[in-house]
Short mmCIF file of C-alpha atoms (C1' of nucleotides) and ligand atoms in Angstrom, two decimals:
data_model
loop_
_atom_site.label_atom_id
_atom_site.label_comp_id
_atom_site.label_asym_id
_atom_site.label_seq_id
_atom_site.Cartn_x
_atom_site.Cartn_y
_atom_site.Cartn_z
CA MET A 1 -0.08 -0.11 -0.09
CA HIS A 2 1.03 3.77 -0.68
CA SER A 3 1.48 6.54 1.73
CA LEU A 4 -0.64 9.60 1.92
CA VAL A 5 2.26 11.26 0.40
CA GLU A 6 2.99 8.61 -2.72
CA GLU A 7 -0.75 9.61 -3.47
CA ASN A 8 -0.81 13.11 -3.12
CA TYR A 9 1.85 12.54 -5.76
CA LEU A 10 -0.13 10.14 -7.91
CA LYS A 11 -3.35 12.07 -7.97
CA ALA A 12 -0.87 15.16 -9.10
CA LEU A 13 0.95 13.60 -12.22
CA PHE A 14 -2.54 11.74 -12.75
CA ALA A 15 -4.23 15.79 -13.27
CA LEU A 16 -0.78 17.15 -15.10
CA SER A 17 -0.52 14.52 -17.85
CA LYS A 18 -4.39 14.76 -18.86
CA ASP A 19 -3.69 16.33 -22.47
CA LYS A 20 0.08 15.40 -23.16
CA GLY A 21 0.43 12.27 -21.57
CA SER A 22 3.64 13.15 -19.30
CA VAL A 23 4.48 15.91 -16.27
CA SER A 24 7.91 17.93 -16.12
CA VAL A 25 9.63 18.03 -12.61
CA ASN A 26 9.26 21.63 -11.99
CA ASP A 27 5.40 21.03 -12.65
CA LEU A 28 4.47 18.73 -10.81
CA SER A 29 7.40 20.67 -8.36
CA LYS A 30 4.76 23.77 -8.33
CA HIS A 31 2.16 22.03 -8.44
CA LEU A 32 1.85 20.67 -5.13
CA ASN A 33 4.53 23.11 -3.31
CA ILE A 34 6.97 21.24 -2.97
CA LYS A 35 10.75 21.84 -4.33
CA MET A 36 12.45 19.97 -6.90
CA PRO A 37 14.91 17.75 -5.97
CA THR A 38 12.62 16.37 -3.25
CA VAL A 39 9.95 15.87 -6.86
CA THR A 40 13.01 13.52 -8.29
CA ASN A 41 13.57 12.12 -5.14
CA MET A 42 10.13 10.34 -4.54
CA MET A 43 9.96 9.98 -8.63
CA LYS A 44 12.95 7.93 -8.37
CA LYS A 45 10.96 6.04 -5.58
CA MET A 46 8.03 5.92 -7.38
CA ALA A 47 9.86 4.12 -10.55
CA PHE A 48 11.51 1.65 -8.34
CA LYS A 49 7.76 1.16 -7.50
CA LYS A 50 7.04 0.77 -11.07
CA LEU A 51 4.59 3.58 -10.76
CA VAL A 52 6.03 6.01 -13.13
CA HIS A 53 8.59 5.71 -15.71
CA TYR A 54 12.01 7.45 -14.64
CA GLU A 55 14.87 8.22 -16.71
CA SER A 56 16.90 11.60 -15.86
CA TYR A 57 15.93 14.27 -17.34
CA LYS A 58 13.01 12.72 -19.37
CA PRO A 59 9.49 13.70 -18.81
CA LEU A 60 8.08 11.84 -16.00
CA ILE A 61 5.06 9.36 -17.77
CA LEU A 62 2.87 7.43 -15.33
CA THR A 63 2.64 3.59 -16.45
CA LYS A 64 -0.61 1.83 -16.21
CA LYS A 65 -0.46 0.45 -12.56
CA GLY A 66 0.33 4.60 -11.44
CA LYS A 67 -2.18 5.47 -13.55
CA LYS A 68 -4.78 2.94 -12.61
CA GLU A 69 -3.69 3.33 -8.81
CA ALA A 70 -4.49 7.46 -9.19
CA ALA A 71 -7.73 6.52 -10.63
CA LEU A 72 -9.20 4.66 -8.18
CA ILE A 73 -8.02 7.54 -6.07
CA ILE A 74 -10.19 9.98 -7.77
CA ARG A 75 -12.40 7.63 -7.28
CA LYS A 76 -12.85 7.43 -3.85
CA HIS A 77 -12.13 11.72 -4.06
CA ARG A 78 -15.32 11.68 -5.62
CA LEU A 79 -17.25 9.25 -4.66
CA THR A 80 -17.12 11.44 -1.17
CA GLU A 81 -17.77 14.38 -2.46
CA MET A 82 -21.10 12.99 -4.48
CA TYR A 83 -21.62 10.92 -1.27
CA LEU A 84 -21.32 14.75 1.16
CA VAL A 85 -23.70 16.54 -1.47
CA GLU A 86 -26.53 14.29 -2.09
CA LYS A 87 -26.33 12.04 1.01
CA MET A 88 -25.44 14.56 3.89
CA GLY A 89 -27.12 18.38 2.71
CA PHE A 90 -23.46 19.97 1.65
CA GLY A 91 -23.40 22.41 -1.10
CA TRP A 92 -20.89 22.37 -3.90
CA GLU A 93 -18.23 24.23 -3.24
CA GLU A 94 -17.89 23.06 0.90
CA VAL A 95 -17.49 18.86 -0.42
CA HIS A 96 -13.51 19.46 -1.92
CA ASN A 97 -11.26 19.77 1.17
CA ILE A 98 -12.60 16.49 3.44
CA ALA A 99 -12.61 15.09 0.19
CA GLU A 100 -9.08 15.50 -0.45
CA GLN A 101 -8.68 13.58 2.93
CA ILE A 102 -11.49 10.86 2.96
CA GLU A 103 -9.62 9.59 -0.13
CA HIS A 104 -6.93 8.46 1.94
CA ILE A 105 -9.26 6.10 4.12
CA LYS A 106 -8.43 3.09 3.69
CA SER A 107 -11.77 0.81 3.09
CA PRO A 108 -13.01 -1.03 0.62
CA LYS A 109 -15.89 -1.26 1.94
CA LEU A 110 -16.72 2.58 3.16
CA PHE A 111 -16.60 3.23 -0.68
CA ALA A 112 -18.65 0.48 -2.26
CA LYS A 113 -20.98 1.56 0.43
CA MET A 114 -21.41 5.04 -0.78
CA ALA A 115 -21.50 3.35 -4.39
CA GLU A 116 -23.74 1.51 -3.82
CA LEU A 117 -26.33 4.43 -1.49
CA LEU A 118 -25.20 6.79 -4.90
CA ASP A 119 -26.98 4.57 -6.55
CA TYR A 120 -23.40 3.84 -8.60
CA PRO A 121 -23.25 7.48 -10.30
CA LYS A 122 -20.98 8.75 -13.69
CA PHE A 123 -20.21 11.50 -12.26
CA ASP A 124 -19.68 14.04 -9.38
CA PRO A 125 -21.71 17.23 -7.90
CA HIS A 126 -19.32 19.31 -10.16
CA GLY A 127 -20.15 17.47 -13.35
CA THR A 128 -16.28 15.41 -13.71
CA PRO A 129 -17.09 12.10 -14.30
CA ILE A 130 -16.13 9.84 -11.54
CA PRO A 131 -14.29 6.51 -12.91
CA ASP A 132 -15.30 2.70 -12.07
CA ILE A 133 -13.54 0.42 -10.46
CA ASN A 134 -11.32 -0.35 -12.73
CA GLY A 135 -9.55 2.68 -12.45
CA GLU A 136 -11.83 3.74 -16.15
CA MET A 137 -13.65 6.69 -16.91
CA GLU A 138 -14.32 8.66 -19.65
CA TRP A 139 -15.49 12.34 -19.76
CA LYS A 140 -18.33 13.46 -22.22
CA ALA A 141 -17.88 15.50 -25.25
CA TYR A 142 -18.73 18.45 -23.20
CA SER A 143 -18.58 22.63 -25.07
CA LYS A 144 -17.18 25.56 -23.11
CA LEU A 145 -20.17 27.94 -22.55
CA SER A 146 -17.86 30.37 -24.56
CA GLU A 147 -17.28 28.31 -27.85
CA CYS A 148 -21.30 28.79 -28.10
CA LYS A 149 -23.48 31.04 -30.28
CA PRO A 150 -26.37 33.60 -29.54
CA GLY A 151 -29.12 31.41 -29.67
CA ASP A 152 -28.10 28.63 -28.30
CA MET A 153 -30.21 26.53 -25.82
CA VAL A 154 -27.14 24.37 -23.83
CA LYS A 155 -27.44 22.51 -20.21
CA MET A 156 -24.53 23.00 -17.56
CA ALA A 157 -23.07 19.49 -17.54
CA ALA A 158 -19.74 20.60 -15.86
CA VAL A 159 -17.87 22.73 -13.89
CA ILE A 160 -14.30 23.73 -14.85
CA ASN A 161 -11.44 24.77 -12.04
CA THR A 162 -13.17 24.23 -9.30
CA THR A 163 -12.67 26.76 -6.95
CA ASP A 164 -15.25 27.46 -3.66
CA GLU A 165 -14.87 31.54 -4.86
CA PHE A 166 -15.87 31.02 -8.29
CA LEU A 167 -18.53 27.85 -6.86
CA LYS A 168 -19.67 30.28 -4.51
CA PHE A 169 -20.79 33.20 -7.16
CA LEU A 170 -22.21 30.36 -9.26
CA ASN A 171 -24.14 29.74 -6.06
CA ARG A 172 -24.76 33.52 -6.02
CA ARG A 173 -26.57 34.11 -10.09
CA GLU A 174 -28.18 30.31 -8.87
CA ILE A 175 -25.85 28.58 -11.38
CA HIS A 176 -26.37 24.60 -11.20
CA LEU A 177 -25.80 21.34 -13.19
CA GLY A 178 -29.04 20.50 -15.22
CA LEU A 179 -29.48 24.17 -15.15
CA LYS A 180 -31.59 25.10 -19.31
CA ILE A 181 -29.43 28.89 -20.11
CA LYS A 182 -30.65 30.54 -23.34
CA ILE A 183 -27.10 32.72 -24.91
CA LYS A 184 -28.91 36.33 -25.66
CA SER A 185 -26.16 37.69 -27.07
CA VAL A 186 -22.05 37.98 -27.28
CA GLU A 187 -20.15 41.02 -27.09
CA PRO A 188 -17.59 40.81 -29.79
CA PHE A 189 -14.87 43.29 -27.68
CA ASP A 190 -14.91 40.99 -24.94
CA ASN A 191 -16.42 37.83 -25.38
CA THR A 192 -18.65 39.01 -22.54
CA MET A 193 -22.81 37.15 -22.89
CA VAL A 194 -25.48 38.17 -21.78
CA VAL A 195 -28.00 34.69 -21.02
CA LYS A 196 -30.84 33.67 -19.90
CA TYR A 197 -32.47 31.40 -16.99
CA LYS A 198 -35.59 29.96 -14.64
CA ASN A 199 -36.07 33.36 -13.65
CA HIS A 200 -32.64 35.87 -15.22
CA LEU A 201 -34.07 37.33 -17.70
CA GLU A 202 -30.47 38.80 -17.72
CA GLU A 203 -27.50 37.54 -16.65
CA THR A 204 -24.06 39.19 -17.57
CA LEU A 205 -20.62 36.58 -17.57
CA SER A 206 -17.37 37.12 -18.06
CA ASN A 207 -15.33 34.98 -20.80
CA THR A 208 -13.72 33.51 -18.28
CA VAL A 209 -16.70 32.55 -16.23
CA CYS A 210 -18.21 31.26 -19.31
CA LYS A 211 -14.56 29.14 -20.46
CA ARG A 212 -15.38 27.07 -17.37
CA LEU A 213 -18.65 26.11 -17.38
CA LEU A 214 -18.96 22.62 -19.58
CA VAL A 215 -22.44 22.75 -21.60
CA GLU A 216 -24.28 20.41 -23.78
CA ARG A 217 -26.27 21.32 -26.72
CA PHE A 218 -29.97 20.49 -27.53
CA MET B 1 -3.27 21.37 15.56
CA HIS B 2 -1.47 17.91 16.82
CA SER B 3 -0.12 15.54 13.81
CA LEU B 4 -1.92 12.02 13.98
CA VAL B 5 0.06 10.45 15.67
CA GLU B 6 -0.54 12.76 18.97
CA GLU B 7 -3.97 12.49 18.69
CA ASN B 8 -2.95 8.41 19.32
CA TYR B 9 -0.81 8.79 21.97
CA LEU B 10 -3.32 11.12 23.63
CA LYS B 11 -6.37 7.94 22.92
CA ALA B 12 -4.60 6.19 24.53
CA LEU B 13 -3.51 8.11 27.93
CA PHE B 14 -7.20 8.99 28.41
CA ALA B 15 -8.16 5.81 27.65
CA LEU B 16 -5.73 3.76 29.36
CA SER B 17 -5.98 6.12 32.44
CA LYS B 18 -9.95 5.56 33.06
CA ASP B 19 -10.12 4.62 36.01
CA LYS B 20 -6.09 5.29 38.30
CA GLY B 21 -6.29 8.82 36.74
CA SER B 22 -2.86 8.28 35.18
CA VAL B 23 -0.07 5.83 33.52
CA SER B 24 2.84 3.92 33.42
CA VAL B 25 5.39 4.51 30.21
CA ASN B 26 5.62 1.07 29.94
CA ASP B 27 1.60 0.53 30.39
CA LEU B 28 0.99 3.19 26.71
CA SER B 29 4.04 1.61 25.66
CA LYS B 30 2.20 -1.53 25.22
CA HIS B 31 -0.72 -0.24 24.44
CA LEU B 32 0.43 1.32 21.60
CA ASN B 33 2.51 -0.91 20.89
CA ILE B 34 5.44 1.10 21.18
CA LYS B 35 8.70 0.89 22.25
CA MET B 36 9.41 2.84 26.09
CA PRO B 37 11.44 5.17 25.26
CA THR B 38 9.82 6.09 21.75
CA VAL B 39 6.82 6.40 24.49
CA THR B 40 9.55 9.25 26.81
CA ASN B 41 10.90 11.13 23.69
CA MET B 42 6.92 10.99 22.69
CA MET B 43 5.90 12.51 26.98
CA LYS B 44 8.07 15.29 27.08
CA LYS B 45 7.30 16.42 23.62
CA MET B 46 3.56 16.48 24.67
CA ALA B 47 4.39 17.72 28.32
CA PHE B 48 6.10 20.57 26.05
CA LYS B 49 2.74 21.28 24.37
CA LYS B 50 0.85 21.65 27.65
CA LEU B 51 -1.12 17.83 26.59
CA VAL B 52 0.25 15.97 29.78
CA HIS B 53 2.25 16.38 32.59
CA TYR B 54 5.42 14.26 32.45
CA GLU B 55 8.33 15.11 35.37
CA SER B 56 11.06 11.73 35.24
CA TYR B 57 10.20 8.19 36.42
CA LYS B 58 6.59 9.44 37.89
CA PRO B 59 3.63 8.41 35.72
CA LEU B 60 2.17 10.45 32.68
CA ILE B 61 -0.71 12.15 34.12
CA LEU B 62 -3.63 13.98 31.25
CA THR B 63 -4.07 18.14 31.34
CA LYS B 64 -7.43 19.57 31.61
CA LYS B 65 -6.65 20.37 27.93
CA GLY B 66 -4.60 17.24 26.44
CA LYS B 67 -8.26 15.52 28.25
CA LYS B 68 -10.46 18.30 26.72
CA GLU B 69 -8.12 16.74 23.03
CA ALA B 70 -8.17 13.44 23.56
CA ALA B 71 -12.52 13.55 24.19
CA LEU B 72 -12.71 15.69 21.21
CA ILE B 73 -10.62 13.09 18.86
CA ILE B 74 -13.41 10.17 20.91
CA ARG B 75 -16.16 12.12 20.25
CA LYS B 76 -15.57 11.89 16.55
CA HIS B 77 -14.64 8.63 16.57
CA ARG B 78 -17.85 7.48 17.78
CA LEU B 79 -19.99 10.03 16.37
CA THR B 80 -18.76 8.34 13.03
CA GLU B 81 -19.21 4.84 14.41
CA MET B 82 -23.17 6.54 14.94
CA TYR B 83 -22.92 7.36 11.13
CA LEU B 84 -21.96 4.19 10.09
CA VAL B 85 -24.39 2.13 11.32
CA GLU B 86 -27.44 4.49 11.31
CA LYS B 87 -27.14 6.24 8.16
CA MET B 88 -24.42 3.90 5.88
CA GLY B 89 -26.22 0.21 7.51
CA PHE B 90 -23.14 -1.14 8.52
CA GLY B 91 -23.06 -3.93 11.45
CA TRP B 92 -21.43 -2.45 14.88
CA GLU B 93 -18.72 -4.67 14.13
CA GLU B 94 -17.50 -3.18 10.99
CA VAL B 95 -17.42 0.15 12.25
CA HIS B 96 -14.64 0.34 14.36
CA ASN B 97 -11.75 0.22 12.41
CA ILE B 98 -13.00 3.25 10.15
CA ALA B 99 -13.17 4.87 12.67
CA GLU B 100 -9.63 4.68 13.53
CA GLN B 101 -8.92 6.55 10.40
CA ILE B 102 -12.39 9.20 9.93
CA GLU B 103 -11.59 10.46 14.39
CA HIS B 104 -8.87 12.49 12.47
CA ILE B 105 -9.36 14.16 9.59
CA LYS B 106 -9.25 17.60 10.39
CA SER B 107 -13.18 18.87 9.33
CA PRO B 108 -15.51 20.42 12.05
CA LYS B 109 -18.41 20.53 9.56
CA LEU B 110 -18.00 17.17 8.04
CA PHE B 111 -18.60 15.69 12.18
CA ALA B 112 -21.11 18.80 12.93
CA LYS B 113 -23.14 17.65 9.93
CA MET B 114 -22.77 14.18 11.47
CA ALA B 115 -23.91 14.84 14.61
CA GLU B 116 -27.37 16.95 13.29
CA LEU B 117 -27.86 14.41 11.29
CA LEU B 118 -27.77 12.15 14.25
CA ASP B 119 -30.23 13.67 15.92
CA TYR B 120 -27.35 14.25 18.81
CA PRO B 121 -27.05 11.26 19.47
CA LYS B 122 -25.93 10.68 23.35
CA PHE B 123 -24.15 7.20 22.49
CA ASP B 124 -22.06 4.56 20.24
CA PRO B 125 -23.46 1.55 17.57
CA HIS B 126 -21.83 -0.01 21.31
CA GLY B 127 -23.94 1.82 23.83
CA THR B 128 -20.78 3.94 24.67
CA PRO B 129 -21.21 7.56 25.90
CA ILE B 130 -20.46 10.48 22.93
CA PRO B 131 -18.38 12.75 24.63
CA ASP B 132 -19.89 15.97 24.00
CA ILE B 133 -18.47 19.54 21.80
CA ASN B 134 -17.01 20.58 24.92
CA GLY B 135 -15.34 17.22 25.70
CA GLU B 136 -17.80 16.76 28.27
CA MET B 137 -18.97 12.83 29.00
CA GLU B 138 -20.53 10.48 31.11
CA TRP B 139 -21.56 6.72 31.82
CA LYS B 140 -24.40 5.74 33.07
CA ALA B 141 -24.79 3.92 36.18
CA TYR B 142 -25.08 -0.04 34.50
CA SER B 143 -24.39 -3.21 35.71
CA LYS B 144 -22.00 -6.24 34.47
CA LEU B 145 -24.35 -9.34 32.97
CA SER B 146 -22.26 -11.47 35.08
CA GLU B 147 -22.95 -9.72 38.48
CA CYS B 148 -27.13 -10.31 38.00
CA LYS B 149 -29.30 -12.56 39.63
CA PRO B 150 -31.91 -15.63 38.69
CA GLY B 151 -34.93 -14.44 38.16
CA ASP B 152 -33.17 -10.95 36.88
CA MET B 153 -35.56 -8.79 34.39
CA VAL B 154 -32.09 -6.59 32.46
CA LYS B 155 -31.99 -4.95 28.73
CA MET B 156 -28.66 -4.54 26.51
CA ALA B 157 -27.47 -1.15 27.15
CA ALA B 158 -23.26 -1.80 26.39
CA VAL B 159 -21.00 -3.52 25.01
CA ILE B 160 -16.86 -3.51 26.66
CA ASN B 161 -14.04 -4.45 24.92
CA THR B 162 -15.78 -4.37 21.53
CA THR B 163 -13.72 -7.21 19.42
CA ASP B 164 -15.12 -8.22 15.53
CA GLU B 165 -15.30 -11.21 16.75
CA PHE B 166 -16.66 -11.12 19.75
CA LEU B 167 -19.80 -8.92 18.39
CA LYS B 168 -19.60 -11.39 15.21
CA PHE B 169 -20.51 -13.99 18.16
CA LEU B 170 -23.43 -11.54 19.63
CA ASN B 171 -25.05 -10.97 15.93
CA ARG B 172 -25.03 -15.23 15.71
CA ARG B 173 -27.10 -15.43 19.00
CA GLU B 174 -28.88 -11.98 18.13
CA ILE B 175 -27.27 -10.49 20.78
CA HIS B 176 -28.37 -6.36 20.17
CA LEU B 177 -28.66 -2.59 22.61
CA GLY B 178 -31.85 -2.58 23.71
CA LEU B 179 -32.93 -6.46 24.25
CA LYS B 180 -34.71 -7.34 26.80
CA ILE B 181 -33.14 -10.48 28.59
CA LYS B 182 -34.26 -12.59 31.99
CA ILE B 183 -31.72 -14.54 33.87
CA LYS B 184 -32.66 -17.98 34.16
CA SER B 185 -29.83 -19.54 36.75
CA VAL B 186 -26.94 -19.43 36.90
CA GLU B 187 -23.50 -22.25 37.21
CA PRO B 188 -21.79 -21.88 40.40
CA PHE B 189 -19.23 -23.70 39.40
CA ASP B 190 -18.24 -21.29 36.88
CA ASN B 191 -21.33 -18.83 36.39
CA THR B 192 -22.11 -19.24 33.46
CA MET B 193 -26.25 -18.04 33.22
CA VAL B 194 -28.82 -19.91 31.39
CA VAL B 195 -30.32 -16.94 29.88
CA LYS B 196 -33.78 -15.98 27.71
CA TYR B 197 -35.11 -13.08 25.17
CA LYS B 198 -36.86 -13.27 22.50
CA ASN B 199 -37.17 -16.44 20.41
CA HIS B 200 -34.21 -17.64 22.40
CA LEU B 201 -35.85 -20.09 25.16
CA GLU B 202 -32.86 -20.91 26.31
CA GLU B 203 -28.92 -19.96 25.63
CA THR B 204 -25.86 -20.24 27.51
CA LEU B 205 -23.73 -17.61 28.00
CA SER B 206 -20.27 -18.12 29.79
CA ASN B 207 -19.19 -15.52 32.20
CA THR B 208 -16.11 -14.19 29.57
CA VAL B 209 -19.70 -13.56 27.91
CA CYS B 210 -21.05 -12.04 30.28
CA LYS B 211 -18.25 -9.58 32.35
CA ARG B 212 -18.38 -7.98 28.54
CA LEU B 213 -22.35 -6.93 29.09
CA LEU B 214 -23.73 -4.23 30.63
CA VAL B 215 -26.77 -4.04 31.63
CA GLU B 216 -29.25 -1.90 32.83
CA ARG B 217 -31.96 -3.17 35.27
CA PHE B 218 -36.20 -3.10 35.13
"C1'" DG C 1 27.16 28.74 -32.81
"C1'" DT C 2 28.11 30.42 -28.35
"C1'" DA C 3 26.45 32.41 -23.55
"C1'" DT C 4 22.39 32.77 -20.96
"C1'" DT C 5 18.72 31.40 -18.36
"C1'" DA C 6 15.16 27.92 -16.80
"C1'" DA C 7 15.21 22.70 -15.60
"C1'" DG C 8 16.99 18.48 -13.56
"C1'" DT C 9 20.70 16.28 -10.18
"C1'" DT C 10 23.79 15.19 -6.49
"C1'" DA C 11 24.73 16.24 -2.06
"C1'" DG C 12 23.91 16.71 2.33
"C1'" DT C 13 21.08 18.32 6.33
"C1'" DC C 14 16.28 19.41 9.16
"C1'" DT C 15 12.07 17.16 11.77
"C1'" DT C 16 9.28 13.79 12.61
"C1'" DA C 17 8.79 9.70 14.79
"C1'" DA C 18 10.44 5.00 15.39
"C1'" DC C 19 14.45 1.90 16.81
"C1'" DT C 20 18.19 -0.48 19.39
"C1'" DA C 21 22.15 -0.55 23.53
"C1'" DA C 22 23.21 0.66 27.39
"C1'" DC C 23 22.55 2.17 31.80
"C1'" DA C 24 19.79 3.74 36.04
"C1'" DA C 25 15.80 4.09 39.36
"C1'" DA C 26 12.57 2.71 41.15
"C1'" DT C 27 10.17 -1.83 42.57
"C1'" DT C 28 9.93 -6.88 44.40
"C1'" DA C 29 11.19 -10.44 46.58
"C1'" DG C 30 13.77 -13.53 49.86
"C1'" DC D 1 17.97 -4.18 54.03
"C1'" DT D 2 20.05 -6.57 50.04
"C1'" DA D 3 19.59 -8.60 45.43
"C1'" DA D 4 16.84 -8.87 41.90
"C1'" DT D 5 13.97 -8.09 38.43
"C1'" DT D 6 10.71 -4.64 36.11
"C1'" DT D 7 10.97 0.27 34.79
"C1'" DG D 8 12.44 4.28 32.95
"C1'" DT D 9 16.19 6.99 30.90
"C1'" DT D 10 19.47 8.78 27.08
"C1'" DA D 11 22.66 8.38 23.85
"C1'" DG D 12 22.91 6.69 18.72
"C1'" DT D 13 20.72 5.16 14.77
"C1'" DT D 14 17.30 4.53 10.87
"C1'" DA D 15 14.02 6.09 7.12
"C1'" DA D 16 10.28 8.91 5.07
"C1'" DG D 17 9.68 12.69 3.54
"C1'" DA D 18 10.84 17.85 3.59
"C1'" DC D 19 14.89 21.37 2.31
"C1'" DT D 20 19.15 24.27 0.62
"C1'" DA D 21 23.10 24.59 -1.87
"C1'" DA D 22 26.37 23.37 -5.36
"C1'" DC D 23 26.45 21.38 -9.86
"C1'" DT D 24 25.02 20.18 -14.72
"C1'" DT D 25 21.97 19.26 -18.39
"C1'" DA D 26 18.57 21.16 -21.61
"C1'" DA D 27 16.30 24.91 -24.19
"C1'" DT D 28 16.32 29.86 -25.24
"C1'" DA D 29 18.14 33.92 -26.70
"C1'" DC D 30 21.05 36.77 -29.57
MN1 MN E 301 -12.22 17.76 -5.46
MN1 MN E 302 -15.06 17.55 -7.99
MN1 MN E 303 -14.47 1.71 18.77
MN1 MN E 304 -17.53 2.56 19.63
#
DNA sequence: GTATTAAGTTAGTCTTAACTAACAAATTAG
DNA sequence: CTAATTTGTTAGTTAAGACTAACTTAATAC
């Protein structure tokens, strides 16, 4: 079994290698707020454990094993977030820090029970997919709200870059997953959008916000 | 804030000093499965933090602060056990190890929510009292089943020395908290009891078992 | 294509929390 | 009351995971 520290390195490697498939020591160091020499050392240790492919001066690549174990920790994180929101009544802005701790609990039974009580959820409270018990996960083909055109009718599907502040911002505007939104207009200068939803007849959203909202067209 | 390790020393000190009010380094060492020199060192560190009164060669005594912090960890442990049983459907024999981990989660909100959802429970699934938010707790004046006499009618109130094996033993005999038990006879030689409850018309319980069951007379 | 800058590694140090070996104090036995 | 045993302490070591300082390799700039 891995230490809590190793689990956090795994998660960071997994998150950062989303696009390129590999991560630099520097990026990992910045993401974890841990100095580069410490990261190098840990990578050697994790290479020995077959969690990561490591060669001096080369980018870091998770092994198949490393990828699966990372996904299983993320599964525990997201199941926990969903459980806290659905079964305990927490807001979607309150659950990340608690899940960050509970994801390290060693108890297959606990997470199996959460999954069962939630009826095997596919998404967490932020619309992010929950990896299955084998560590498999797939994103649906969502669009960013920022890429939509005036007249489009869309449904809120997921939030990316989910900080407390951003989620509270969305709360204040009553924007939540599943919400149907109509795009009224787009300011060509700065791509600010004017949208309409529920009883909000004219809400203005900056491009910064719109780039963080994933939607389904329909 | 204290480390997970310090929290476990606090709990052990609290548990072991139940009767005498103090603990020997030796007892603590055995209880935690940690060698005596390590314990001595940690006691000096915790004395510096005002969690324990430490003087060379003298018994260890928790400070008021130490006692309160220990009780608050135990509160988290027992709230968790109760939550797992009442809200998630775990058996009373399954929850201790999970609670042993969750008790270290740093999130006042999580435990406040558990308490709220459980309607501020006073006892855990084993009948043990849950300390309140100020670390205050009191045991009711229960008797051991082993101290009861033939003819007595009692109600199961709590289990002491709650190992998985013992709790599974009770499960097999359908013995649970709140159960009404009538003492039919006591074998004078070894204090074995013959008892009757629900549809169990004649169940024989060894003295070892009876000493671990706390009951209320009525 | 060399010089500068950025990224990565090596070597050595620190802290926490464990250990063993050796010694000292306290307790218990005779 | 002394001797043996148990309990507790001191000193020194170890492993994990962090750090800084110094050096090396790779990338970028001119
Ligand atoms: Mn999260
Ligand atoms: Mn999430
Ligand atoms: Mn317990
Ligand atoms: Mn309990």
